[in-house]
Backbone as JSON, one array per atom type, in Angstrom:
{
  "sequence": "MAAKLILLVCCFGVASAVVQNYCKVTGTACTTSATCASGQTCVNRDNKNKVCCATANLGCQDLNVAGTTSNTCASNKASGLCSDPNYTSLITTQCPATCGLCSGSPTCADVNVSECLKNVALCSNSAYNSVMSVQCRKTCGYCTSG",
  "N": [[-10.87, -15.01, -23.53], [-8.57, -13.45, -22.47], [-7.77, -11.91, -18.94], [-7.06, -8.4, -18.36], [-4.65, -7.12, -16.59], [-4.51, -4.06, -14.49], [-2.6, -1.83, -13.17], [-2.06, 0.17, -10.15], [-2.39, 3.65, -9.08], [-2.44, 6.42, -7.49], [-2.96, 9.53, -5.45], [-0.42, 9.64, -4.09], [2.06, 9.91, -5.67], [4.33, 8.25, -6.88], [5.89, 5.15, -6.77], [9.2, 3.59, -6.46], [9.74, 1.32, -6.71], [8.37, -2.04, -5.53], [5.78, -2.14, -3.35], [5.23, -3.15, -1.2], [5.33, -3.84, 1.39], [5.7, -1.68, 3.77], [6.67, 0.97, 6.38], [5.31, 1.96, 9.38], [6.42, 3.55, 11.03], [8.26, 6.49, 11.93], [11.62, 5.93, 11.23], [15.44, 5.38, 11.0], [17.34, 6.82, 8.02], [17.75, 4.92, 4.95], [19.67, 3.02, 2.6], [20.16, 0.32, 1.96], [18.9, -3.03, 3.48], [21.73, -3.82, 4.73], [22.6, -1.68, 5.92], [21.04, -1.47, 8.25], [19.8, -2.42, 11.47], [20.22, -5.06, 13.33], [17.76, -7.02, 13.05], [16.18, -5.56, 12.09], [14.95, -4.03, 8.62], [15.38, -2.85, 5.39], [12.79, -0.54, 4.53], [10.14, 0.95, 2.49], [8.99, 4.16, 3.81], [7.28, 5.85, 3.14], [6.74, 5.8, -0.11], [8.47, 7.77, -0.84], [10.59, 7.92, 1.03], [13.24, 5.61, 2.67], [13.27, 3.82, 5.53], [15.11, 2.67, 8.22], [13.24, -0.47, 9.28], [11.54, -2.12, 12.36], [10.64, -5.81, 12.31], [7.95, -5.91, 13.69], [7.1, -3.3, 13.26], [6.03, -3.3, 10.45], [4.19, -3.04, 7.76], [1.23, -3.61, 5.21], [0.18, -3.13, 1.71], [-1.32, -1.56, -0.98], [0.55, -1.12, -4.85], [1.82, 1.52, -5.27], [1.36, 3.11, -9.4], [2.54, 4.72, -11.69], [-0.05, 6.33, -14.28], [-1.9, 4.81, -13.94], [-5.27, 3.87, -13.08], [-6.95, 4.4, -9.73], [-8.64, 2.74, -8.63], [-7.96, 0.18, -9.75], [-6.75, -2.17, -8.63], [-9.34, -2.87, -7.01], [-11.18, -3.38, -9.21], [-9.77, -5.88, -10.58], [-9.81, -7.38, -8.16], [-12.48, -8.12, -8.31], [-12.77, -9.11, -10.82], [-11.97, -11.41, -10.5], [-8.95, -12.34, -10.5], [-7.36, -11.95, -8.21], [-7.43, -14.79, -7.29], [-6.56, -15.8, -8.99], [-4.29, -18.61, -10.51], [-3.11, -17.51, -12.81], [-2.44, -14.93, -12.15], [-1.19, -14.87, -10.02], [1.68, -13.68, -8.82], [1.73, -11.01, -9.74], [-0.17, -10.0, -8.74], [0.41, -10.28, -6.56], [2.61, -9.23, -5.81], [1.36, -6.11, -6.57], [-1.05, -5.51, -5.67], [-1.63, -6.76, -3.03], [-2.92, -5.63, -0.16], [-5.83, -5.02, -0.9], [-6.37, -7.65, -1.68], [-6.52, -9.37, -0.07], [-4.1, -10.66, 0.81], [-2.21, -9.66, 2.99], [-0.78, -10.58, 6.41], [-2.6, -10.97, 9.26], [-4.73, -7.87, 10.82], [-5.52, -5.31, 9.15], [-3.69, -2.49, 10.16], [-3.86, 0.64, 12.09], [-3.82, 3.06, 10.7], [-1.81, 5.95, 8.65], [-0.73, 5.61, 5.68], [1.02, 7.98, 5.07], [1.09, 10.31, 6.83], [0.97, 13.41, 6.16], [0.35, 13.63, 3.17], [-2.02, 12.81, 3.77], [-3.67, 14.3, 4.74], [-3.84, 16.8, 3.86], [-5.25, 15.62, 1.12], [-7.97, 14.85, 2.37], [-10.61, 15.67, 2.04], [-10.68, 13.22, -0.42], [-11.53, 11.7, 0.77], [-14.31, 11.38, 1.24], [-14.75, 11.21, -1.98], [-15.97, 8.7, -4.06], [-14.66, 7.18, -6.07], [-12.02, 6.71, -5.23], [-11.89, 5.66, -3.1], [-11.34, 2.69, -2.5], [-8.05, 2.77, -2.72], [-7.69, 5.09, -0.66], [-8.35, 3.63, 1.66], [-6.47, 2.21, 2.34], [-4.35, 3.71, 2.23], [-4.65, 5.75, 3.93], [-6.18, 4.96, 6.42], [-6.57, 5.79, 8.97], [-7.34, 8.96, 8.98], [-9.22, 8.84, 7.6], [-11.02, 7.38, 8.69], [-11.33, 4.68, 8.67], [-11.31, 2.47, 9.94], [-12.09, 0.38, 12.29], [-11.56, 0.75, 15.2], [-9.15, 2.47, 17.19]],
  "CA": [[-10.12, -13.69, -23.71], [-7.19, -12.91, -21.37], [-8.18, -10.95, -18.53], [-5.85, -7.55, -18.27], [-3.92, -6.55, -15.07], [-4.39, -3.21, -14.12], [-2.1, -0.98, -12.28], [-2.59, 1.07, -9.77], [-1.81, 4.97, -9.03], [-3.0, 7.44, -6.39], [-2.7, 10.66, -5.4], [0.22, 9.79, -3.3], [3.28, 9.74, -6.0], [4.77, 6.81, -7.6], [6.87, 4.18, -6.22], [10.58, 3.21, -7.35], [9.91, -0.37, -6.56], [7.41, -2.62, -5.17], [5.59, -1.25, -1.75], [3.95, -4.11, -0.07], [6.28, -3.55, 2.47], [5.98, -0.31, 4.57], [7.01, 1.01, 7.67], [4.27, 2.59, 10.78], [6.87, 4.61, 11.92], [9.8, 6.74, 11.36], [12.87, 5.52, 11.4], [16.56, 6.22, 10.4], [17.32, 6.59, 6.67], [18.45, 3.97, 4.86], [19.44, 2.65, 1.09], [19.85, -1.18, 1.5], [18.77, -3.64, 5.1], [22.93, -3.87, 5.24], [22.89, -0.51, 6.87], [20.38, -1.37, 9.4], [20.55, -2.84, 12.66], [19.76, -6.5, 13.31], [16.27, -7.59, 13.31], [15.17, -4.45, 10.67], [14.85, -4.43, 7.69], [15.36, -1.41, 5.34], [11.31, -0.73, 3.3], [9.43, 2.18, 2.12], [8.2, 4.72, 4.62], [5.85, 6.96, 2.55], [6.95, 5.9, -1.1], [10.01, 8.59, -1.4], [11.91, 7.38, 1.64], [13.45, 4.43, 2.69], [13.91, 3.88, 6.33], [15.44, 1.03, 8.79], [12.15, -0.83, 10.17], [11.62, -3.4, 13.24], [9.58, -6.58, 11.76], [6.62, -5.52, 14.05], [6.51, -1.95, 12.22], [5.96, -3.36, 9.18], [2.31, -3.18, 7.17], [1.35, -4.16, 4.3], [-0.5, -2.1, 1.24], [-0.75, -1.84, -2.99], [1.53, -0.99, -4.88], [1.25, 2.78, -6.24], [2.31, 2.86, -10.77], [2.3, 6.08, -12.42], [-0.66, 5.67, -15.47], [-2.99, 3.45, -14.19], [-6.28, 4.52, -12.18], [-7.13, 4.11, -8.54], [-9.52, 1.58, -8.28], [-7.66, -1.21, -10.23], [-6.87, -3.22, -7.65], [-10.8, -3.77, -6.33], [-11.3, -4.34, -10.06], [-8.96, -6.68, -10.16], [-10.6, -8.07, -7.11], [-13.96, -8.43, -9.01], [-12.9, -9.76, -11.88], [-11.21, -12.67, -10.0], [-7.56, -11.94, -11.03], [-7.04, -12.66, -6.81], [-7.38, -15.97, -6.97], [-6.6, -16.74, -10.72], [-2.92, -18.75, -10.62], [-1.75, -17.18, -13.6], [-1.86, -13.57, -11.92], [-0.48, -14.77, -8.42], [2.58, -12.6, -9.19], [1.51, -9.93, -10.29], [-1.44, -9.91, -7.86], [1.13, -10.45, -4.76], [3.37, -7.35, -5.88], [0.73, -4.57, -7.36], [-2.51, -5.49, -4.59], [-1.99, -7.82, -1.75], [-3.85, -5.6, 0.43], [-6.9, -5.62, -1.81], [-6.84, -9.4, -2.49], [-6.5, -10.01, 1.42], [-2.78, -11.42, 1.08], [-1.54, -9.19, 4.51], [-1.14, -11.22, 7.1], [-2.92, -10.11, 10.36], [-5.56, -7.45, 9.94], [-4.76, -3.41, 8.27], [-3.66, -1.35, 11.04], [-5.23, 1.72, 11.84], [-2.69, 4.2, 10.79], [-2.15, 6.44, 7.73], [0.65, 5.46, 4.94], [2.02, 9.23, 4.78], [0.21, 11.44, 7.4], [0.88, 14.73, 5.36], [-0.55, 13.67, 2.26], [-3.9, 11.93, 3.57], [-4.38, 15.39, 5.43], [-3.95, 17.1, 2.63], [-6.12, 14.52, 0.55], [-8.46, 14.42, 2.96], [-11.66, 15.3, 0.61], [-10.73, 11.99, -0.97], [-11.92, 9.86, 2.11], [-15.82, 10.86, 0.33], [-14.77, 10.57, -2.86], [-16.4, 6.59, -3.89], [-13.46, 6.52, -6.8], [-10.97, 6.8, -3.85], [-12.28, 4.96, -1.65], [-10.28, 2.06, -2.17], [-6.91, 3.6, -2.44], [-7.91, 5.65, 0.57], [-8.77, 2.45, 2.77], [-5.56, 1.63, 2.32], [-3.39, 4.86, 1.96], [-5.53, 6.92, 4.72], [-7.46, 4.39, 6.63], [-7.04, 6.96, 9.96], [-8.1, 10.06, 8.82], [-10.58, 8.62, 6.84], [-11.73, 6.33, 9.65], [-11.77, 3.34, 7.77], [-10.76, 2.03, 11.29], [-12.89, 0.17, 14.04], [-11.13, 1.25, 16.36], [-7.52, 3.14, 17.67]],
  "C": [[-9.76, -13.69, -22.65], [-7.63, -11.41, -20.66], [-7.08, -9.59, -18.56], [-5.62, -7.16, -16.96], [-4.04, -5.42, -15.48], [-3.61, -2.13, -13.75], [-2.35, 0.36, -11.16], [-1.96, 1.95, -9.25], [-3.33, 5.81, -8.05], [-2.59, 8.79, -6.26], [-1.63, 11.09, -4.48], [2.14, 9.98, -3.75], [3.57, 8.07, -6.45], [6.15, 6.38, -6.73], [7.83, 3.85, -7.27], [10.1, 1.83, -7.56], [8.37, -0.84, -5.87], [7.06, -2.31, -3.28], [5.03, -2.55, -1.17], [4.24, -3.42, 1.15], [6.36, -2.05, 2.99], [6.01, -0.21, 5.71], [6.31, 2.08, 8.27], [5.09, 3.33, 11.12], [8.23, 5.18, 11.42], [11.08, 5.96, 12.02], [14.38, 5.78, 11.06], [16.6, 5.77, 8.99], [18.41, 5.68, 6.34], [18.75, 3.85, 3.07], [19.13, 0.98, 0.9], [19.75, -1.72, 3.32], [20.42, -4.05, 5.81], [23.1, -2.82, 6.32], [21.6, 0.06, 7.81], [21.15, -2.13, 10.23], [19.41, -3.97, 13.1], [18.5, -6.73, 14.06], [15.68, -6.27, 12.84], [15.75, -4.68, 9.52], [14.8, -3.07, 6.7], [13.53, -1.13, 3.76], [11.25, 0.95, 3.43], [8.95, 2.61, 3.64], [7.24, 5.42, 3.92], [5.96, 6.84, 0.81], [8.35, 6.69, -1.67], [10.63, 7.97, -0.15], [11.81, 5.93, 2.64], [13.93, 4.5, 4.16], [14.17, 2.07, 7.57], [13.8, 0.69, 9.5], [12.49, -2.57, 11.18], [10.3, -4.48, 12.26], [8.1, -6.12, 12.31], [5.93, -4.11, 13.42], [6.0, -2.02, 10.86], [4.28, -3.59, 8.57], [2.53, -3.72, 5.97], [0.04, -2.93, 3.21], [-0.74, -2.24, -0.25], [0.01, -1.13, -3.47], [1.04, 0.7, -5.67], [1.72, 2.73, -8.2], [1.58, 4.14, -11.0], [1.29, 5.42, -14.04], [-1.38, 4.68, -15.26], [-4.64, 4.22, -13.19], [-6.58, 3.73, -10.59], [-7.99, 3.32, -7.97], [-9.21, 0.25, -9.21], [-7.47, -2.41, -9.67], [-8.72, -3.92, -7.1], [-10.96, -4.19, -8.05], [-11.08, -5.67, -10.71], [-9.81, -8.04, -9.22], [-11.85, -8.91, -8.01], [-14.31, -9.39, -10.14], [-12.09, -11.28, -11.63], [-9.77, -12.84, -9.96], [-7.26, -12.27, -9.21], [-6.21, -13.31, -6.55], [-6.89, -17.21, -8.27], [-4.75, -17.04, -10.58], [-2.46, -18.31, -11.7], [-1.62, -15.59, -13.74], [-1.42, -13.32, -10.56], [0.87, -13.46, -8.83], [2.73, -11.78, -9.07], [1.01, -9.09, -9.11], [-0.83, -9.87, -6.45], [1.78, -9.07, -4.83], [2.5, -6.34, -5.98], [-0.74, -4.76, -6.2], [-2.82, -6.33, -3.62], [-2.7, -6.78, -0.8], [-5.62, -5.45, -0.04], [-7.39, -7.24, -1.92], [-6.58, -10.26, -0.86], [-5.12, -11.06, 1.32], [-2.06, -10.73, 2.27], [-1.64, -9.83, 5.07], [-1.47, -10.3, 8.39], [-3.85, -9.26, 9.9], [-4.59, -6.11, 9.77], [-4.64, -3.35, 9.76], [-3.92, -0.03, 11.27], [-4.17, 2.41, 11.93], [-2.36, 4.57, 8.92], [-0.87, 5.57, 7.1], [1.95, 6.28, 5.35], [0.63, 10.29, 5.56], [-0.27, 12.74, 6.57], [0.1, 14.31, 4.63], [-1.79, 12.88, 2.63], [-4.62, 13.43, 4.4], [-4.76, 16.96, 4.31], [-4.8, 16.73, 1.42], [-7.59, 14.31, 1.05], [-10.14, 14.62, 2.74], [-12.17, 14.66, -0.02], [-11.74, 11.23, -0.52], [-13.51, 9.61, 1.22], [-16.24, 10.36, -0.86], [-14.6, 9.09, -3.54], [-15.33, 6.42, -5.07], [-12.0, 7.01, -6.18], [-11.38, 5.87, -3.52], [-11.15, 3.53, -1.96], [-8.96, 2.06, -2.23], [-6.86, 4.43, -1.06], [-8.29, 4.98, 1.62], [-7.38, 2.24, 3.12], [-4.19, 2.58, 2.56], [-3.34, 5.65, 3.28], [-6.46, 6.37, 5.39], [-7.68, 5.33, 8.38], [-7.52, 8.01, 9.65], [-8.75, 9.4, 7.93], [-11.7, 7.82, 7.2], [-12.69, 5.42, 9.36], [-11.45, 2.49, 9.19], [-11.9, 1.61, 11.93], [-12.28, 0.39, 14.88], [-9.69, 1.62, 16.19], [-8.06, 4.38, 16.36]]
}
């Protein structure tokens, strides 16, 4: 029986494209990397806005997709899909943070501070642990320091 990859959704809106890389700081609005200064890339700031971002300010997160459950990446990891070569492409796109595919250790920052503050009650809801630990690390107290 083939395993089924389920995509991730959260309380933060739908991503229009792959959101593996996001910018941890506010930058100049952009539509493509061609409009950014040298050494910068046009990436998502918060699933709604794209900004020019220096490589040092890039972060890594799981992708949010409409019509799925919030614990999907955790379920995929528990099912062994993170290391299944048949799912490498999908896991790399959908669940890089949960599956440990991000370089370096996670930064202590929220992906979208205003949304995290509005949804702070979800920090203690076990159904949202995997998503809040990526989206709202600082607000929810998931950081070891910072």
